[in-house]
PDB file of C-alpha atoms in Angstrom:
ATOM      1  CA  PHE A 548      -5.655  -0.618   7.667  1.00 90.00           C
ATOM      2  CA  VAL A 549      -2.053  -1.086   6.994  1.00 93.00           C
ATOM      3  CA  LEU A 550      -0.490   0.776   4.139  1.00 94.00           C
ATOM      4  CA  GLU A 551       3.036  -0.296   3.376  1.00 94.00           C
ATOM      5  CA  GLN A 552       5.349   1.520   0.956  1.00 94.00           C
ATOM      6  CA  PRO A 553       9.068   1.545  -0.152  1.00 90.00           C
ATOM      7  CA  GLY A 554      11.116   3.933   1.814  1.00 90.00           C
ATOM      8  CA  GLY A 555      11.461   6.350  -1.022  1.00 88.00           C
ATOM      9  CA  SER A 556       7.680   6.553  -1.843  1.00 92.00           C
ATOM     10  CA  ILE A 557       6.216  10.164  -1.608  1.00 93.00           C
ATOM     11  CA  LEU A 558       2.641   8.809  -0.987  1.00 93.00           C
ATOM     12  CA  GLU A 559       2.800   9.989   2.585  1.00 94.00           C
ATOM     13  CA  PHE A 560       3.137  13.555   1.331  1.00 94.00           C
ATOM     14  CA  TYR A 561       0.105  13.210  -1.111  1.00 90.00           C
ATOM     15  CA  PRO A 562      -2.493  15.794   0.046  1.00 89.00           C
ATOM     16  CA  THR A 563      -5.536  13.573   0.024  1.00 86.00           C
ATOM     17  CA  PHE A 564      -3.595  10.859   2.035  1.00 90.00           C
ATOM     18  CA  ARG A 565      -2.602  13.541   4.520  1.00 92.00           C
ATOM     19  CA  TRP A 566      -6.163  14.659   4.563  1.00 89.00           C
ATOM     20  CA  ALA A 567      -7.488  11.165   5.402  1.00 88.00           C
ATOM     21  CA  LEU A 568      -4.899  10.685   8.226  1.00 92.00           C
ATOM     22  CA  GLY A 569      -5.749  14.105   9.695  1.00 92.00           C
ATOM     23  CA  ARG A 570      -9.561  13.170   9.810  1.00 89.00           C
ATOM     24  CA  LEU A 571      -8.780   9.966  11.587  1.00 89.00           C
ATOM     25  CA  ILE A 572      -6.732  11.921  14.175  1.00 91.00           C
ATOM     26  CA  ASP A 573      -9.481  14.563  14.602  1.00 91.00           C
ATOM     27  CA  ILE A 574     -12.007  11.991  15.153  1.00 87.00           C
ATOM     28  CA  HIS A 575     -10.287   9.191  17.088  1.00 88.00           C
ATOM     29  CA  GLY A 576      -7.100  10.947  18.714  1.00 89.00           C
ATOM     30  CA  ILE A 577      -3.433  10.704  18.026  1.00 88.00           C
ATOM     31  CA  ASP A 578      -3.346   6.976  18.405  1.00 85.00           C
ATOM     32  CA  ALA A 579      -5.601   6.511  15.286  1.00 91.00           C
ATOM     33  CA  VAL A 580      -2.590   6.978  13.076  1.00 95.00           C
ATOM     34  CA  SER A 581       0.774   5.194  13.549  1.00 95.00           C
ATOM     35  CA  ARG A 582       3.804   5.107  11.390  1.00 95.00           C
ATOM     36  CA  VAL A 583       6.787   2.553  11.503  1.00 95.00           C
ATOM     37  CA  HIS A 584       9.822   2.058   9.353  1.00 92.00           C
ATOM     38  CA  TRP A 585      12.125  -0.937   8.912  1.00 89.00           C
ATOM     39  CA  SER A 586      14.537  -2.545   6.448  1.00 86.00           C
ATOM     40  CA  MET A 587      13.591  -5.790   4.658  1.00 87.00           C
ATOM     41  CA  GLY A 588      17.210  -6.854   5.082  1.00 83.00           C
ATOM     42  CA  ALA A 589      16.563  -7.159   8.827  1.00 84.00           C
ATOM     43  CA  PHE A 590      13.953  -9.653   8.049  1.00 86.00           C
ATOM     44  CA  GLY A 591      16.198 -11.792   5.785  1.00 83.00           C
ATOM     45  CA  GLY A 592      15.605  -9.884   2.432  1.00 82.00           C
ATOM     46  CA  GLU A 593      18.380 -10.001  -0.244  1.00 79.00           C
ATOM     47  CA  THR A 594      18.624  -6.126  -0.142  1.00 79.00           C
ATOM     48  CA  ALA A 595      18.445  -3.657   2.674  1.00 80.00           C
ATOM     49  CA  LYS A 596      15.108  -2.159   1.003  1.00 85.00           C
ATOM     50  CA  PRO A 597      13.820   0.501   3.486  1.00 88.00           C
ATOM     51  CA  GLN A 598      10.118   0.371   3.939  1.00 91.00           C
ATOM     52  CA  TYR A 599       7.520   2.290   5.891  1.00 94.00           C
ATOM     53  CA  ALA A 600       3.941   1.639   6.908  1.00 95.00           C
ATOM     54  CA  TYR A 601       0.930   3.682   8.219  1.00 96.00           C
ATOM     55  CA  SER A 602      -1.799   2.047  10.143  1.00 95.00           C
ATOM     56  CA  ASN A 603      -4.948   2.955  12.149  1.00 94.00           C
ATOM     57  CA  SER A 604      -3.683   0.527  14.848  1.00 93.00           C
ATOM     58  CA  PRO A 605      -0.689   1.490  17.217  1.00 93.00           C
ATOM     59  CA  ALA A 606       0.157  -2.176  17.175  1.00 93.00           C
ATOM     60  CA  ILE A 607       1.943  -1.749  13.793  1.00 94.00           C
ATOM     61  CA  ARG A 608       4.828  -0.036  15.849  1.00 92.00           C
ATOM     62  CA  LYS A 609       5.568  -3.503  17.222  1.00 90.00           C
ATOM     63  CA  LEU A 610       7.036  -4.341  13.832  1.00 87.00           C
ATOM     64  CA  TYR A 611       9.988  -2.316  14.539  1.00 82.00           C
ATOM     65  CA  HIS A 612      10.710  -4.368  17.691  1.00 73.00           C
ATOM     66  CA  PHE A 613      10.318  -7.639  16.041  1.00 67.00           C
ATOM     67  CA  ARG A 614      13.420  -7.112  13.895  1.00 62.00           C
ATOM     68  CA  PRO A 615      15.848 -10.018  14.516  1.00 58.00           C
ATOM     69  CA  THR A 616      19.437  -9.602  15.626  1.00 57.00           C
ATOM     70  CA  ALA A 617      22.139  -9.588  13.077  1.00 55.00           C
ATOM     71  CA  ASN A 618      23.149 -13.109  13.792  1.00 52.00           C
ATOM     72  CA  LYS A 619      19.801 -14.397  13.047  1.00 51.00           C
ATOM     73  CA  VAL A 620      19.576 -13.290   9.423  1.00 51.00           C
ATOM     74  CA  LYS A 621      21.933 -13.754   6.467  1.00 53.00           C
ATOM     75  CA  LYS A 622      24.116 -10.908   5.346  1.00 57.00           C
ATOM     76  CA  VAL A 623      22.331  -8.353   3.280  1.00 56.00           C
ATOM     77  CA  HIS A 624      23.887  -8.152  -0.175  1.00 50.00           C
ATOM     78  CA  THR A 625      24.427  -4.427  -0.408  1.00 56.00           C
ATOM     79  CA  LYS A 626      26.002  -4.821  -3.817  1.00 68.00           C
ATOM     80  CA  VAL A 627      22.719  -5.761  -5.614  1.00 77.00           C
ATOM     81  CA  GLU A 628      21.827  -2.932  -7.806  1.00 83.00           C
ATOM     82  CA  THR A 629      17.949  -2.589  -8.055  1.00 82.00           C
ATOM     83  CA  CYS A 630      17.967   0.659 -10.042  1.00 85.00           C
ATOM     84  CA  ARG A 631      20.266   2.580 -12.293  1.00 90.00           C
ATOM     85  CA  LYS A 632      20.680   6.384 -12.533  1.00 93.00           C
ATOM     86  CA  TYR A 633      21.189   7.994 -15.954  1.00 94.00           C
ATOM     87  CA  LYS A 634      20.807  11.303 -17.571  1.00 95.00           C
ATOM     88  CA  ASN A 635      18.060  11.859 -20.168  1.00 94.00           C
ATOM     89  CA  ARG A 636      18.354  13.900 -23.440  1.00 94.00           C
ATOM     90  CA  ASP A 637      17.744  17.102 -21.508  1.00 95.00           C
ATOM     91  CA  GLY A 638      20.479  16.287 -18.944  1.00 94.00           C
ATOM     92  CA  LYS A 639      17.865  15.587 -16.131  1.00 94.00           C
ATOM     93  CA  ASP A 640      18.666  12.727 -13.710  1.00 94.00           C
ATOM     94  CA  CYS A 641      16.421   9.694 -14.290  1.00 92.00           C
ATOM     95  CA  TYR A 642      16.254   6.263 -12.745  1.00 89.00           C
ATOM     96  CA  VAL A 643      15.228   2.905 -14.194  1.00 92.00           C
ATOM     97  CA  GLY A 644      14.843  -0.504 -12.486  1.00 88.00           C
ATOM     98  CA  THR A 645      17.273  -3.245 -13.121  1.00 89.00           C
ATOM     99  CA  LYS A 646      16.308  -6.879 -13.491  1.00 89.00           C
ATOM    100  CA  HIS A 647      17.039  -7.209  -9.736  1.00 83.00           C
ATOM    101  CA  LEU A 648      14.331  -4.887  -8.874  1.00 82.00           C
ATOM    102  CA  LYS A 649      11.446  -7.392  -9.353  1.00 83.00           C
ATOM    103  CA  ASP A 650      12.983  -9.797  -6.723  1.00 79.00           C
ATOM    104  CA  THR A 651      12.474  -7.219  -3.997  1.00 80.00           C
ATOM    105  CA  GLU A 652       8.671  -7.513  -4.445  1.00 81.00           C
ATOM    106  CA  ILE A 653       8.667 -10.865  -2.546  1.00 84.00           C
ATOM    107  CA  TYR A 654       8.372 -10.530   1.122  1.00 87.00           C
ATOM    108  CA  PRO A 655      10.947 -12.462   3.165  1.00 88.00           C
ATOM    109  CA  ASP A 656       9.465 -15.342   5.025  1.00 90.00           C
ATOM    110  CA  TYR A 657      10.493 -13.879   8.392  1.00 89.00           C
ATOM    111  CA  PHE A 658       8.642 -10.616   7.573  1.00 90.00           C
ATOM    112  CA  ALA A 659       5.467 -12.499   6.571  1.00 90.00           C
ATOM    113  CA  SER A 660       5.392 -14.634   9.662  1.00 91.00           C
ATOM    114  CA  THR A 661       6.038 -11.554  11.806  1.00 90.00           C
ATOM    115  CA  ILE A 662       2.970  -9.819  10.282  1.00 91.00           C
ATOM    116  CA  SER A 663       0.768 -13.050  10.844  1.00 93.00           C
ATOM    117  CA  VAL A 664       1.961 -12.962  14.688  1.00 92.00           C
ATOM    118  CA  LEU A 665       0.868  -9.285  14.714  1.00 93.00           C
ATOM    119  CA  ILE A 666      -2.460  -9.496  12.879  1.00 93.00           C
ATOM    120  CA  ASP A 667      -4.620 -10.028  16.011  1.00 95.00           C
ATOM    121  CA  ASP A 668      -2.997  -7.135  17.853  1.00 95.00           C
ATOM    122  CA  LEU A 669      -3.473  -4.832  14.738  1.00 94.00           C
ATOM    123  CA  LYS A 670      -7.288  -5.743  14.604  1.00 92.00           C
ATOM    124  CA  ALA A 671      -7.817  -5.370  18.282  1.00 92.00           C
ATOM    125  CA  ALA A 672      -6.077  -2.023  18.610  1.00 91.00           C
ATOM    126  CA  GLN A 673      -7.483  -0.412  15.344  1.00 91.00           C
ATOM    127  CA  ARG A 674      -9.227   3.043  15.441  1.00 88.00           C
ATOM    128  CA  GLY A 675     -11.754   4.677  13.199  1.00 83.00           C
ATOM    129  CA  THR A 676     -12.923   1.493  11.239  1.00 80.00           C
ATOM    130  CA  PRO A 677     -16.624   1.340  10.761  1.00 76.00           C
ATOM    131  CA  GLU A 678     -18.566  -1.665  11.937  1.00 79.00           C
ATOM    132  CA  VAL A 679     -18.552  -4.573   9.425  1.00 80.00           C
ATOM    133  CA  PRO A 680     -22.198  -5.309   8.378  1.00 83.00           C
ATOM    134  CA  ASP A 681     -23.440  -8.714   9.335  1.00 89.00           C
ATOM    135  CA  PRO A 682     -23.775 -10.369   6.903  1.00 91.00           C
ATOM    136  CA  VAL A 683     -21.221  -8.740   4.660  1.00 89.00           C
ATOM    137  CA  PRO A 684     -22.927  -7.994   1.288  1.00 88.00           C
ATOM    138  CA  PRO A 685     -21.478  -9.452  -1.814  1.00 88.00           C
ATOM    139  CA  ALA A 686     -18.927  -7.198  -3.591  1.00 84.00           C
ATOM    140  CA  LEU A 687     -21.254  -6.778  -6.644  1.00 84.00           C
ATOM    141  CA  GLU A 688     -23.995  -5.362  -4.362  1.00 84.00           C
ATOM    142  CA  SER A 689     -21.553  -2.875  -2.861  1.00 79.00           C
ATOM    143  CA  PHE A 690     -20.459  -1.844  -6.427  1.00 76.00           C
ATOM    144  CA  GLN A 691     -24.000  -1.436  -7.571  1.00 77.00           C
ATOM    145  CA  ASP A 692     -24.857   0.825  -4.385  1.00 76.00           C
ATOM    146  CA  LEU A 693     -21.943   3.094  -5.544  1.00 70.00           C
ATOM    147  CA  ASN A 694     -23.360   3.159  -9.091  1.00 66.00           C
ATOM    148  CA  SER A 695     -26.763   4.065  -7.736  1.00 68.00           C
ATOM    149  CA  GLY A 696     -25.344   7.397  -6.332  1.00 65.00           C
ATOM    150  CA  LYS A 697     -25.266   6.155  -2.708  1.00 62.00           C
ATOM    151  CA  GLY A 698     -22.222   7.786  -1.388  1.00 59.00           C
ATOM    152  CA  SER A 699     -21.080   8.998  -4.679  1.00 60.00           C
ATOM    153  CA  ASP A 700     -19.915  12.266  -3.272  1.00 65.00           C
ATOM    154  CA  LEU A 701     -17.295  10.356  -1.087  1.00 63.00           C
ATOM    155  CA  PHE A 702     -14.771  10.076  -3.899  1.00 66.00           C
ATOM    156  CA  GLU A 703     -15.390  13.225  -5.944  1.00 70.00           C
ATOM    157  CA  PHE A 704     -11.788  14.449  -5.216  1.00 69.00           C
ATOM    158  CA  ALA A 705     -10.224  11.152  -6.520  1.00 71.00           C
ATOM    159  CA  ASP A 706     -10.981  11.773 -10.383  1.00 75.00           C
ATOM    160  CA  LEU A 707     -12.038   8.120 -10.568  1.00 74.00           C
ATOM    161  CA  GLU A 708     -13.087   8.780 -14.139  1.00 79.00           C
ATOM    162  CA  SER A 709      -9.433   9.202 -15.302  1.00 82.00           C
ATOM    163  CA  ALA A 710      -8.465   6.206 -13.198  1.00 79.00           C
ATOM    164  CA  PHE A 711     -11.240   4.124 -14.849  1.00 80.00           C
ATOM    165  CA  ARG A 712     -10.153   5.132 -18.369  1.00 81.00           C
ATOM    166  CA  TYR A 713      -6.492   4.162 -17.639  1.00 82.00           C
ATOM    167  CA  LEU A 714      -7.508   0.833 -16.223  1.00 82.00           C
ATOM    168  CA  ARG A 715      -9.947   0.072 -19.010  1.00 81.00           C
ATOM    169  CA  LYS A 716      -7.080   0.414 -21.575  1.00 81.00           C
ATOM    170  CA  GLY A 717      -4.918  -2.118 -19.785  1.00 80.00           C
ATOM    171  CA  HIS A 718      -4.105  -5.068 -22.093  1.00 79.00           C
ATOM    172  CA  SER A 719      -4.140  -7.528 -19.219  1.00 82.00           C
ATOM    173  CA  LEU A 720      -7.515  -6.323 -17.621  1.00 83.00           C
ATOM    174  CA  ARG A 721      -9.689  -9.258 -16.659  1.00 84.00           C
ATOM    175  CA  ILE A 722     -13.144  -8.444 -15.608  1.00 84.00           C
ATOM    176  CA  PRO A 723     -14.912 -11.425 -13.871  1.00 84.00           C
ATOM    177  CA  GLU A 724     -17.722 -12.958 -15.908  1.00 83.00           C
ATOM    178  CA  GLY A 725     -20.523 -11.908 -13.470  1.00 83.00           C
ATOM    179  CA  TRP A 726     -19.333  -8.290 -13.507  1.00 83.00           C
ATOM    180  CA  ALA A 727     -18.809  -7.809 -17.209  1.00 81.00           C
ATOM    181  CA  HIS A 728     -22.272  -6.280 -17.961  1.00 81.00           C
ATOM    182  CA  HIS A 729     -21.963  -3.950 -14.950  1.00 79.00           C
ATOM    183  CA  VAL A 730     -18.586  -2.339 -15.936  1.00 78.00           C
ATOM    184  CA  PRO A 731     -19.053   0.013 -18.945  1.00 78.00           C
ATOM    185  CA  LYS A 732     -16.548  -0.071 -21.704  1.00 77.00           C
ATOM    186  CA  SER A 733     -16.124   3.739 -21.417  1.00 75.00           C
ATOM    187  CA  ILE A 734     -17.367   6.627 -19.374  1.00 67.00           C
TER     188      ILE A 734
END
């Protein structure tokens, strides 16, 4: 796996995420979890945008060494304001994204090509990934196995019922035609 996050994300401190990383290390050793940080500006992004990633492959650390030298990328526009700070009615500091924040969602071409160069190394050096069944069952079959109670205790801690209710209320939720009768309207 590769889990990429913005530099300010607190996901890496979320207890369940820490627990999962700890189990990987307990079972497969310290190389089962690797962390790397970089700036999208170093890969040609319009803003510096610090990022980090966790992976079950030590090959992710190569990403740090792929960063091009300053003369190979355009100058980062540090003046681009992607968020604005303000005080709410209670005097608490709050932040809101500006119109420029959306532009930072797009990966710079050089970053994408770097990941494509690393993909085989990431796969070859991964730790703790179960064997992929041959043949891989269709997604609907896997979904039905979960609904049958097979492995249902795996996700008890995740409060998936709340997540399901939240997603079902989404105005742009589109359930594929073949799945519609398998996904209840409410729980």
